[in-house]
GROMACS .gro file of C-alpha atoms in nm:
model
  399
    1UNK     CA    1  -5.384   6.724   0.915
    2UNK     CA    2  -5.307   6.449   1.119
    3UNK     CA    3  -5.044   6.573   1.291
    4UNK     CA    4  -5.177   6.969   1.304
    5UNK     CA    5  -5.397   6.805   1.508
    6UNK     CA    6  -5.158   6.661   1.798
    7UNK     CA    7  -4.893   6.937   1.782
    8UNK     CA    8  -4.989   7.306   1.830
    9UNK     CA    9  -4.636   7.403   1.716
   10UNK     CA   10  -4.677   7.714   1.523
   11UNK     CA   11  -4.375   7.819   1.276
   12UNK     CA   12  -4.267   8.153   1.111
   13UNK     CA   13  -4.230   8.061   0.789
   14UNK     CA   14  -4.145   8.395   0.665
   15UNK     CA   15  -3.784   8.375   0.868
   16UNK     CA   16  -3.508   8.077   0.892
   17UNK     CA   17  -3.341   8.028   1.156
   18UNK     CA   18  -3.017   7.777   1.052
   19UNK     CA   19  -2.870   7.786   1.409
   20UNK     CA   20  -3.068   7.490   1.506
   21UNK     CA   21  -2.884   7.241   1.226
   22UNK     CA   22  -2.595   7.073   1.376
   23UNK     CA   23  -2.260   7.068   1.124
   24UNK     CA   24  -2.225   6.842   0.833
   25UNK     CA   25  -2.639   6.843   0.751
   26UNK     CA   26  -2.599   7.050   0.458
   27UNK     CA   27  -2.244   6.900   0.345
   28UNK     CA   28  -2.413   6.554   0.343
   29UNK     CA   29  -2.764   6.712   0.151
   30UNK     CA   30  -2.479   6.830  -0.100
   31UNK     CA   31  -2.376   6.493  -0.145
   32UNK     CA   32  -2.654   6.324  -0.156
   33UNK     CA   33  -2.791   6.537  -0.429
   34UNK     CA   34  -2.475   6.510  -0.685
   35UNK     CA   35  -2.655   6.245  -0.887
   36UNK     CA   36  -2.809   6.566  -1.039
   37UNK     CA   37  -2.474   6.695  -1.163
   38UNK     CA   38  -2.296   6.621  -1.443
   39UNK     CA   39  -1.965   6.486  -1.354
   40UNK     CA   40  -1.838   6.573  -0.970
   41UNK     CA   41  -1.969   6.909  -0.941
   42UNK     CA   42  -2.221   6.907  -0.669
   43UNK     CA   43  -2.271   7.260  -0.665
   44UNK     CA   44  -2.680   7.385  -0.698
   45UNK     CA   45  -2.861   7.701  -0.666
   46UNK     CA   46  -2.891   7.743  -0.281
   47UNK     CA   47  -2.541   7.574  -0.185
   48UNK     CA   48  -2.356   7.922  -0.214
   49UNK     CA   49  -2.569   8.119   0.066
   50UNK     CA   50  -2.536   7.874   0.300
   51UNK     CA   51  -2.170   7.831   0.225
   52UNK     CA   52  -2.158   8.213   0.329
   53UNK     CA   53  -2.346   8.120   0.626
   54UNK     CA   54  -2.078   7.892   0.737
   55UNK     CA   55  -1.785   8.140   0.642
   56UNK     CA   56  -1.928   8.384   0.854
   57UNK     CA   57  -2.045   8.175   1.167
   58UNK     CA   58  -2.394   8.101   1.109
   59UNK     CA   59  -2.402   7.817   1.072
   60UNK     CA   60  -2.071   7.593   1.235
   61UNK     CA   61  -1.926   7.337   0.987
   62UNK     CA   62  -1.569   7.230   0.830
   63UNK     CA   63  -1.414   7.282   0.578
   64UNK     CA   64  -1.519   7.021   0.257
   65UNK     CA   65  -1.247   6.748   0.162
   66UNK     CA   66  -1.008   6.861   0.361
   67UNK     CA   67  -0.788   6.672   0.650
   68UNK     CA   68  -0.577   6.472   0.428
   69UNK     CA   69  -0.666   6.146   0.225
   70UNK     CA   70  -0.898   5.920   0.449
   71UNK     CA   71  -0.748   5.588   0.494
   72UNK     CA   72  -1.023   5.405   0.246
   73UNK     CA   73  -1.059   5.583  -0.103
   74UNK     CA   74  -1.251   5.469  -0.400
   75UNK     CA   75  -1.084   5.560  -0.746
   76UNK     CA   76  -1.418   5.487  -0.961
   77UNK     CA   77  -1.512   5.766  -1.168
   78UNK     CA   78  -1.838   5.797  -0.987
   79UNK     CA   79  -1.676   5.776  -0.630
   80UNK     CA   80  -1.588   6.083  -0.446
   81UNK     CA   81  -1.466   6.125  -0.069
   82UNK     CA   82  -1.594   6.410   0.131
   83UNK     CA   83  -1.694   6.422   0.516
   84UNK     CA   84  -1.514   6.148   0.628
   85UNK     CA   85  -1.693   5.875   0.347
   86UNK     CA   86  -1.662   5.820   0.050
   87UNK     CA   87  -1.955   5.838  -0.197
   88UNK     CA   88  -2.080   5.669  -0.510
   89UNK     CA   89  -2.403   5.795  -0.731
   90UNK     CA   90  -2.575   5.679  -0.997
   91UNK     CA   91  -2.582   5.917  -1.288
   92UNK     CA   92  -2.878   5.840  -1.443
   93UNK     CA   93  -3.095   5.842  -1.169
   94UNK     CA   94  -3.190   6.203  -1.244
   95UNK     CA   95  -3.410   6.082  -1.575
   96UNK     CA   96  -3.602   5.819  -1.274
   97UNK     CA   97  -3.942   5.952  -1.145
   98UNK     CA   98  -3.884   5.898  -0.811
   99UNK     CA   99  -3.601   6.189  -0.787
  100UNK     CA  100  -3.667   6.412  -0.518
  101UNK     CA  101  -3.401   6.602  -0.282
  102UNK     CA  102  -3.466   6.743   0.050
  103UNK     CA  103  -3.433   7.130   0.077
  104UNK     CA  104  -3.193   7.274   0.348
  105UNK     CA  105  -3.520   7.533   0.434
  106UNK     CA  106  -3.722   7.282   0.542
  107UNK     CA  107  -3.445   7.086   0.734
  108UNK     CA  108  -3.403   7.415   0.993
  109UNK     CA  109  -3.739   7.470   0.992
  110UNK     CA  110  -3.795   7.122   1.096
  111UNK     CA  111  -3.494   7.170   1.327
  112UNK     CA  112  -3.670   7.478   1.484
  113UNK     CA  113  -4.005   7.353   1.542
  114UNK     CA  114  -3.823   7.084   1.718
  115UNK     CA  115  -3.660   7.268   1.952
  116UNK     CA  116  -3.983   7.406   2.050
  117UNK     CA  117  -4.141   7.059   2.088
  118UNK     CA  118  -3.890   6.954   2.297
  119UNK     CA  119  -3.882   7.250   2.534
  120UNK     CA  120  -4.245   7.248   2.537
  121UNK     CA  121  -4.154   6.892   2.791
  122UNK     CA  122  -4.444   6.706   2.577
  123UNK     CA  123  -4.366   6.316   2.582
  124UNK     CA  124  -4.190   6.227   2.285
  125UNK     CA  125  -4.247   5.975   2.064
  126UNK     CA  126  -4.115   5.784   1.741
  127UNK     CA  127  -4.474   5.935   1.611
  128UNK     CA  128  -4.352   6.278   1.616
  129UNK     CA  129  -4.025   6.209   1.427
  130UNK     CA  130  -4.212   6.053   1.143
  131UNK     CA  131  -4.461   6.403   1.198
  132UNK     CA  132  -4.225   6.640   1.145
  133UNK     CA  133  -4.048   6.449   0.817
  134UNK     CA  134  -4.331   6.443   0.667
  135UNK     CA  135  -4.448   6.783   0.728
  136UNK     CA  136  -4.168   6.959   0.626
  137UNK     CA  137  -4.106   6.718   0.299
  138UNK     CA  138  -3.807   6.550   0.443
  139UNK     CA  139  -3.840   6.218   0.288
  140UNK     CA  140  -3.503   6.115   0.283
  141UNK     CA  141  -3.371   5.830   0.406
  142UNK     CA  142  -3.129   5.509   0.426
  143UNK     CA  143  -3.100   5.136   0.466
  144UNK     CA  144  -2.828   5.108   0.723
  145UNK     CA  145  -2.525   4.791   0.630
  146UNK     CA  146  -2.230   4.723   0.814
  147UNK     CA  147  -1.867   4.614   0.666
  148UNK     CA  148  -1.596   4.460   0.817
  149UNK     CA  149  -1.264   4.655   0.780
  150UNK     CA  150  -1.147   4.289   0.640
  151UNK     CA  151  -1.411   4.284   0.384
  152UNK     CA  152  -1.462   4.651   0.244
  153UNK     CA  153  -1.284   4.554  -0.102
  154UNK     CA  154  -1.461   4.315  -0.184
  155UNK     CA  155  -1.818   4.409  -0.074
  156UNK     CA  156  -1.843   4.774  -0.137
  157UNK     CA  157  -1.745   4.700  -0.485
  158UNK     CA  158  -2.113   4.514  -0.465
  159UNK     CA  159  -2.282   4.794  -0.345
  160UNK     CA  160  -2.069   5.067  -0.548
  161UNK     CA  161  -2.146   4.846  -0.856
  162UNK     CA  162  -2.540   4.780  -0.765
  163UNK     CA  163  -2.610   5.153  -0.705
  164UNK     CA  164  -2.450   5.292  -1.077
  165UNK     CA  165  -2.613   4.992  -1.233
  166UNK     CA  166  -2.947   5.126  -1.100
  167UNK     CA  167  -3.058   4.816  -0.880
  168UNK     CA  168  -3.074   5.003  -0.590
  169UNK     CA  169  -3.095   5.407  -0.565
  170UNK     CA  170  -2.972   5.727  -0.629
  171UNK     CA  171  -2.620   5.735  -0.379
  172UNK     CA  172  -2.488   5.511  -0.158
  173UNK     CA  173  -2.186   5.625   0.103
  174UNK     CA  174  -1.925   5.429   0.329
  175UNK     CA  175  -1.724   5.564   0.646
  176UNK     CA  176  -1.392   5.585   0.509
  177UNK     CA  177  -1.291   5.463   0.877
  178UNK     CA  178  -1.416   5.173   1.089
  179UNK     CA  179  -1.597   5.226   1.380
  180UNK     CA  180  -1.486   5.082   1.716
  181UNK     CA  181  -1.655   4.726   1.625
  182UNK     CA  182  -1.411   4.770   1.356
  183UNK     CA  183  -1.687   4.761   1.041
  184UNK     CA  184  -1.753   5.007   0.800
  185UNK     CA  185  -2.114   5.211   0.785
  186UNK     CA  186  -2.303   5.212   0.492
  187UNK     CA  187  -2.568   5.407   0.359
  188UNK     CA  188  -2.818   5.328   0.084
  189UNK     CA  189  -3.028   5.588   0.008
  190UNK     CA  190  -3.366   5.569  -0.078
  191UNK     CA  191  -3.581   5.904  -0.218
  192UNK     CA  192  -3.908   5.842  -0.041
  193UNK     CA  193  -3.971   5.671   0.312
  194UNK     CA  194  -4.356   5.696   0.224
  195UNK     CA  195  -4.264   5.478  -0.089
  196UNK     CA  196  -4.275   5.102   0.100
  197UNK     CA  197  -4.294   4.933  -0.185
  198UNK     CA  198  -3.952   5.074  -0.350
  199UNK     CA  199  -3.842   5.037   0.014
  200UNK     CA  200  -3.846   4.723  -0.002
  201UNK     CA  201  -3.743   4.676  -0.365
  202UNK     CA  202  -3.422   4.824  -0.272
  203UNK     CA  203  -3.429   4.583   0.033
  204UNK     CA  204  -3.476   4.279  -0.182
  205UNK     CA  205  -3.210   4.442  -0.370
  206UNK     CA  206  -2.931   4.432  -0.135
  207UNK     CA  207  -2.999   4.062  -0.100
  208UNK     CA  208  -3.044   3.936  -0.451
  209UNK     CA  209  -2.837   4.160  -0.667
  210UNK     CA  210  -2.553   4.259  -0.431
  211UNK     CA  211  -2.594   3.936  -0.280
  212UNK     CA  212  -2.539   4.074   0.158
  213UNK     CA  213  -2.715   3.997   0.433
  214UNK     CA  214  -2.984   3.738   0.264
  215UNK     CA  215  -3.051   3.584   0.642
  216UNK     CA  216  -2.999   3.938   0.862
  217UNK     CA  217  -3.292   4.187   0.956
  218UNK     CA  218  -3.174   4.548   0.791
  219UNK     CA  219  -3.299   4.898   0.963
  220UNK     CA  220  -3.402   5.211   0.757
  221UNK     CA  221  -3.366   5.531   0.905
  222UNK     CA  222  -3.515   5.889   0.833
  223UNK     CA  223  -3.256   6.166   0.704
  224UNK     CA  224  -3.503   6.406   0.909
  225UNK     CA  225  -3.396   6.160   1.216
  226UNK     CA  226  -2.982   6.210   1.123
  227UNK     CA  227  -3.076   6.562   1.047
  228UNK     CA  228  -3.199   6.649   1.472
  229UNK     CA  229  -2.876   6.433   1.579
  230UNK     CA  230  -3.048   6.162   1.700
  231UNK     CA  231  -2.865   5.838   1.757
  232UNK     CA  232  -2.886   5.531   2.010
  233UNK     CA  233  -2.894   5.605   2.344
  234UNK     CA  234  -3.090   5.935   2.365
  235UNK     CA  235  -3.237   6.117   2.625
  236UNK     CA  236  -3.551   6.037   2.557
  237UNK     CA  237  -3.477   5.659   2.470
  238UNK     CA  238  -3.662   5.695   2.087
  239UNK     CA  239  -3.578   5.390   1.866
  240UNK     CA  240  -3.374   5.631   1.640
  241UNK     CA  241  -3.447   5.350   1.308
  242UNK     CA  242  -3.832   5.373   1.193
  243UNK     CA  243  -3.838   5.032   0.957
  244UNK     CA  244  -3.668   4.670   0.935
  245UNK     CA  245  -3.682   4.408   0.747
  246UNK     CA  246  -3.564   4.049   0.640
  247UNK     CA  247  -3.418   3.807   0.839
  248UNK     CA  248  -3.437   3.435   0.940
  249UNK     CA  249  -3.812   3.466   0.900
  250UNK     CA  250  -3.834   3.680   0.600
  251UNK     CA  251  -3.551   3.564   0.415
  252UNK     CA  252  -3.770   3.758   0.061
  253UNK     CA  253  -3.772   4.058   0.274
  254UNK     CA  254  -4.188   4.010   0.210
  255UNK     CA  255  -4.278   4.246   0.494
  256UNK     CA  256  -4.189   4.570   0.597
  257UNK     CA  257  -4.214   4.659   0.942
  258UNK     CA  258  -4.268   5.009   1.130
  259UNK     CA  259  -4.081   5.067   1.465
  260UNK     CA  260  -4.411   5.276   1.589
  261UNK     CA  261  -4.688   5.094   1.525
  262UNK     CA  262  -4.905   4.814   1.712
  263UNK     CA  263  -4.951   4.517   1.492
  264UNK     CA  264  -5.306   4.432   1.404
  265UNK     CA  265  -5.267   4.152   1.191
  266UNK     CA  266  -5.494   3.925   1.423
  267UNK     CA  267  -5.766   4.171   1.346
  268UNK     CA  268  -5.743   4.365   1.013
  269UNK     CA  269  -5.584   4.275   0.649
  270UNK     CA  270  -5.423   4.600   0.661
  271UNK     CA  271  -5.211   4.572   1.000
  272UNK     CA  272  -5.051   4.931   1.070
  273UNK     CA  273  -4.715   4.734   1.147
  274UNK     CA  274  -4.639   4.469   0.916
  275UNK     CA  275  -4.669   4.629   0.561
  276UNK     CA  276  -4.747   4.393   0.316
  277UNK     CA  277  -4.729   4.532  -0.040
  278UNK     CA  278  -5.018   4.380  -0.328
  279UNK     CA  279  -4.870   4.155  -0.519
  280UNK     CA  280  -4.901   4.106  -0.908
  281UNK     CA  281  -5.107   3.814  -1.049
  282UNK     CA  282  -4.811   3.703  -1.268
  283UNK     CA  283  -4.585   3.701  -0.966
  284UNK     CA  284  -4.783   3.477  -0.741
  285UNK     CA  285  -4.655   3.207  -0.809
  286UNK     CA  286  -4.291   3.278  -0.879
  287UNK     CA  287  -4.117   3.168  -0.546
  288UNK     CA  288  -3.761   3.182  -0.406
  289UNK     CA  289  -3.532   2.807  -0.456
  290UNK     CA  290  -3.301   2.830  -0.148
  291UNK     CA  291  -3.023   2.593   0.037
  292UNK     CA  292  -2.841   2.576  -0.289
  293UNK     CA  293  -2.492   2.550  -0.130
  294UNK     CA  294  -2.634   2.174  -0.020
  295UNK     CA  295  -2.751   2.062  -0.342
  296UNK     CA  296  -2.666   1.805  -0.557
  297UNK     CA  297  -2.684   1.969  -0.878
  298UNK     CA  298  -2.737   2.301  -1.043
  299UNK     CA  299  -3.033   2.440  -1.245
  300UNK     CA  300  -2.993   2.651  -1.559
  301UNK     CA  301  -3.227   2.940  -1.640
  302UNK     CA  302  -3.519   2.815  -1.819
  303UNK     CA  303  -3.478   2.445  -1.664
  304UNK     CA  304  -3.781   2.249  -1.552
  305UNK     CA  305  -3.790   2.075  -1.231
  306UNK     CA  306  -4.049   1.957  -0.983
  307UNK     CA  307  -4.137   2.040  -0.644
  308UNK     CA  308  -4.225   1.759  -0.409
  309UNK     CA  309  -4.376   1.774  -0.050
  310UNK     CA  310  -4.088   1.653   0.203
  311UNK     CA  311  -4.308   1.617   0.535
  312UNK     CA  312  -4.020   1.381   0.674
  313UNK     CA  313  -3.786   1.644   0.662
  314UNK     CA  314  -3.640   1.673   1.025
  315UNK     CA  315  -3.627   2.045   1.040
  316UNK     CA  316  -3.989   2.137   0.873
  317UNK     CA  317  -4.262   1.898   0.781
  318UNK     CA  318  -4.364   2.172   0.542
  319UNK     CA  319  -4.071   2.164   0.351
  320UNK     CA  320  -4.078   2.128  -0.016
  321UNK     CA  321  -3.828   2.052  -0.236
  322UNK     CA  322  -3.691   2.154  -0.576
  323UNK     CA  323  -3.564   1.850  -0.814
  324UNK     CA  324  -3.407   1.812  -1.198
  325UNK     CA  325  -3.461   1.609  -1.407
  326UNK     CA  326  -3.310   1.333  -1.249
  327UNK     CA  327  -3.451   1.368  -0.944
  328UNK     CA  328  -3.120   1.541  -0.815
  329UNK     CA  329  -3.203   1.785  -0.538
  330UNK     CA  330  -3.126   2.128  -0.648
  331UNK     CA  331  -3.289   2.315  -0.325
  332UNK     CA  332  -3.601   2.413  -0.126
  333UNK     CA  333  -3.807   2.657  -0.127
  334UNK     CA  334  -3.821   2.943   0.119
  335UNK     CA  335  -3.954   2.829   0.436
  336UNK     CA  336  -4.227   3.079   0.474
  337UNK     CA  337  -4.355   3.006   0.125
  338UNK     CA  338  -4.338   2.660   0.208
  339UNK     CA  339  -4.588   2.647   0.484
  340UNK     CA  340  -4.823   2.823   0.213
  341UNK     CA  341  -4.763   2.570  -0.043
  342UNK     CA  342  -4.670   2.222   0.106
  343UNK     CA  343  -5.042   2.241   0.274
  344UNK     CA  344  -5.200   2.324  -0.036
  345UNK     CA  345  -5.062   2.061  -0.241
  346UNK     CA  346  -5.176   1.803   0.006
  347UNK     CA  347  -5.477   1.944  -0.003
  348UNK     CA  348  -5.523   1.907  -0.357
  349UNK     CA  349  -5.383   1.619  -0.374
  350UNK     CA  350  -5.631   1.451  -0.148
  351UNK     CA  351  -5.886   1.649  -0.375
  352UNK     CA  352  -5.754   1.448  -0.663
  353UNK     CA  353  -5.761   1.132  -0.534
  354UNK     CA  354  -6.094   1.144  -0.418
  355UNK     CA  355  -6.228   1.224  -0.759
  356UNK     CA  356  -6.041   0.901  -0.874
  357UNK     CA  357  -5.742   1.074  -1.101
  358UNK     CA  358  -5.422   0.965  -1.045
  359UNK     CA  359  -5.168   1.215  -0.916
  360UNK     CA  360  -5.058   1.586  -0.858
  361UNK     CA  361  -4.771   1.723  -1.026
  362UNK     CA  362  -4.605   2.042  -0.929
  363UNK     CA  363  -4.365   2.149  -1.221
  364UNK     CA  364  -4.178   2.446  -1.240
  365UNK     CA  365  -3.962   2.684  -1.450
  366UNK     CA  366  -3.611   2.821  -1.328
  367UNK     CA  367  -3.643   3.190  -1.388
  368UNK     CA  368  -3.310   3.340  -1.296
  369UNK     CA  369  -2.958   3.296  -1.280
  370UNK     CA  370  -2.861   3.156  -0.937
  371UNK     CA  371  -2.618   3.388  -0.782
  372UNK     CA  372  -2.531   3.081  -0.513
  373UNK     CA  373  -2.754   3.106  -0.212
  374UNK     CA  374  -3.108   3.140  -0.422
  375UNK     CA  375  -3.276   3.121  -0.729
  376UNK     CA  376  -3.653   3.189  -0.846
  377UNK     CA  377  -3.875   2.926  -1.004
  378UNK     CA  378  -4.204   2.957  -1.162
  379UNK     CA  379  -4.494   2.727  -1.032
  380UNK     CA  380  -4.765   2.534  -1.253
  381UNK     CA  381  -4.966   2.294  -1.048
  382UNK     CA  382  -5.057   1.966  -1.310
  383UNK     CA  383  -5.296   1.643  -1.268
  384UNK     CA  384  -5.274   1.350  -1.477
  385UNK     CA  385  -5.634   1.171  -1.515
  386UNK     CA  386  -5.638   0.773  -1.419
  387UNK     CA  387  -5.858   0.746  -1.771
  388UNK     CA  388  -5.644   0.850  -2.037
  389UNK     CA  389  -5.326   0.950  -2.039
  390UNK     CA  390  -5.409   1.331  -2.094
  391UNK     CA  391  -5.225   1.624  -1.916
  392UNK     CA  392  -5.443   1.903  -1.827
  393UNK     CA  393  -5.217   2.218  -1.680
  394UNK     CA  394  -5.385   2.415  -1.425
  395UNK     CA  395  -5.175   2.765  -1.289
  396UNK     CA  396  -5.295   2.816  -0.968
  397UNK     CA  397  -5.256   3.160  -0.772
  398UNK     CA  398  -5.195   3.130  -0.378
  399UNK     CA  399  -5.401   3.411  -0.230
   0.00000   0.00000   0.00000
C-alpha cells in the first residue's frame, strides 16, 4: 500500500512481456531453485516455455553448460557448474519452512514496470528497488564474499561444506573465474530479504561456522536488484547492495543495517537503520570470548572460568577478560559487549561493597568448541557475603 501510494505505475497483468529480462536471469532462477530436485535435475514446470522462448528469440540467452570446462570445477556430488560458476545446494532444504523461489512472471513484470519508472524521468531511489521486490514477491537475495584465486580450495570447501550441512541456506555459487582483482565471487543465498533475523543468522554463520571474514563488514544484495542489471557505477548512482553487516565494530554481526534508511537511534528504540533483532532471555547473557590466538591457554567446552574487569588495559579501559582456572588468560570478550558489561560490574561491585559484603564474582561456562579466533561463554554474576562464608548465585540479564 505503501508503495501504490508513491508510484502510479499501472501493469497489465493479464500479458508478459519477457523482452525486458536481460540473459542469464532465468538460467540463474534455475539454479537457484535445484535444491527442490532430486539429484541434478533442475528442471520444473515453467522452465520448458521459457526455454522455447529463448530458442526462438524471445528472450536472448546461451546455451546452458556449454563453452568447455571452466577453469575451477567442484567434483562434490552436490556441486554443479553452469553459467560460468559453479554451484552447491543443500538437499534438504526443501523440508525447511522458509523455502520459497522467485517466479520468472513476476521477475518481467517487475522488469516492465521498471522500464516505465525509469522513462517516466522520476528520481530514483534505493526506496524504489526495495518497492518493486517486494511487490512483485521477489525476495531473493545474497550475502556477497570474495576469494582469492590463491585461496578458493581451501575456503570454498568451507562454504560448500556449511551450505549442505544446513548452517547457512538453500545454494551457494562461486565464479568459476577470478575477476580482475583476481578473487573469486561468492554468493550465499538467502530465501527472504524481509527475514532480518535469518539474515543475520546466516551472517553470523559465515563467521562462526565457516569461520571468514569474522572482522570485515559483508553486503547483501536483492536478486530483484541482479535481476534489472544493476551494478556499481550506474547511471543513476543507486547503492546497488541494500544491507551490511559486521565488521571491526560488530565483530557478532549484532546489527543489521539498511543502505536506505536514516538512522534514528538517538530518538526511537526501533531506528529504521540499524536493525536490532529481540533477543532471547536465555541468550542474554551468553557472550562471544575473543583474541584467542594471544592466549595463554585453551578452554574446553563446559570449562569454568572468570571474567575480570581490566580497566588498565592500554587499548580499552572497558576491557574484560576471560581466565581458567589458574588464572591463565584464555581471551576477552567482544569489545562491544564489553563496554556493556565492564561498567556494570563496577557498578555492582561498588553496590556490594557499600552494603558491607565482600566481593563480586563473575563466573562463567565455556559453551562451544573454539574454532580459533572465538568462543562463547555463559555469564553468572556471584557475591560472597563478609558474614559467612555462603555463596548466593545471582544470573543477571543485561537489558
Amino acid at each position: 500500500e505503501e508503495m501504490s501510494a508513491r508510484h502510479t505505475f499501472a501493469e497489465n497483468a493479464s500479458q508478459v512481456d519477457y523482452s525486458s529480462v536481460r540473459p542469464g536471469v532465468f538460467d540463474t532462477m534455475r539454479n537457484k531453485r535445484a535444491y527442490l530436485q532430486d539429484g541434478n535435475d533442475q528442471s520444473h514446470s515453467g522452465w520448458g516455455m521459457l526455454q522455447q522462448l529463448v530458442d526462438q528469440g524471445t528472450v536472448s540467452g546461451q546455451p546452458f553448460a556449454q563453452g568447455g570446462a571452466p577453469p575451477f570445477k567442484d567434483s562434490h556430488e552436490q556441486a554443479w557448474s553452469s553459467g560460468g560458476w559453479v554451484w552447491v545446494k543443500n538437499p534438504q532444504y526443501v523440508k525447511d519452512a522458509k523455502a520459497r523461489v522467485d517466479k520468472e512472471d513476476n521477475v518481467a513484470k517487475m522488469s516492465s514496470e521498471w522500464k516505465r519508472l525509469v522513462e517516466s524521468n522520476v528520481k530514483i531511489t534505493h526506496r524504489h528497488l526495495i518497492d518493486l521486490a517486494t511487490k512483485h514477491n521477489l525476495l531473493n537475495g545474497k550475502w556477497l564474499l570474495y576469494v582469492k584465486a590463491e585461496d578458493i580450495e581451501t575456503d570454498w570447501p568451507k562454504i560448500r561444506n556449511a551450505i549442505i550441512e544446513g548452517k547457512l541456506g538453500s545454494t551457494a555459487k562461486i565464479s568459476d573465474t577470478p575477476d580482475e582483482r583476481g578473487s573469486h565471487v561468492v554468493c550465499i543465498y538467502c530465501p527472504n530479504f524481509l527475514d532480518k533475523d535469518d539474515l543475520l543468522r546466516v551472517r553470523r554463520s559465515i563467521s562462526n561456522d565457516v569461520g571468514m571474514y569474522k572482522t570485515s563488514v559483508l553486503r547483501f544484495k536483492l536478486d530483484a536488484v541482479t535481476y534489472l542489471s544493476l551494478y556499481a557505477k550506474n547511471q543513476w548512482k543507486l547503492k546497488t547492495t541494500s544491507y551490511e553487516c559486521g565488521g571491526k565494530k560488530d565483530e557478532e554481526c549484532s546489527t543489521l543495517i539498511s543502505s536506505w534508511e536514516k538512522c534514528t537511534c538517538a530518538t526511537s528504540d526501533q531506528c529504521k537503520r540499524c536493525y536490532k533483532p529481540k533477543e532471547d532471555s536465555d541468550k542474554k547473557d551468553v557472550y562471544s570470548i575473543i583474541g584467542l590466538k594471544y592466549a595463554e591457554a585453551t578452554a574446553a567446552q563446559g570449562e569454568k572460568v572468570t571474567l575480570l574487569r581490566e580497566p588498565e588495559n592500554k587499548y580499552d579501559p572497558n576491557a574484560v577478560k576471560v581466565v581458567n582456572s589458574s588464572g591463565q588468560l584464555i581471551g576477552h570478550i567482544a569489545k562491544d559487549k564489553a563496554a556493556i558489561l565492564s561498567p556494570r560490574m563496577k557498578e555492582m561491585q561498588e553496590n556490594l561493597q557499600s552494603q558491607n559484603l565482600k566481593k563480586l564474582v563473575v563466573e562463567g561456562t565455556i559453551i562451544s568448541v573454539s574454532d580459533g579466533y572465538q568462543q562463547s561463554v555463559k555469564v553468572e554474576f556471584k557475591h560472597i557475603s563478609n558474614e559467612a562464608n555462603d555463596t548466593e548465585v545471582e544470573v543477571i540479564v543485561l537489558e
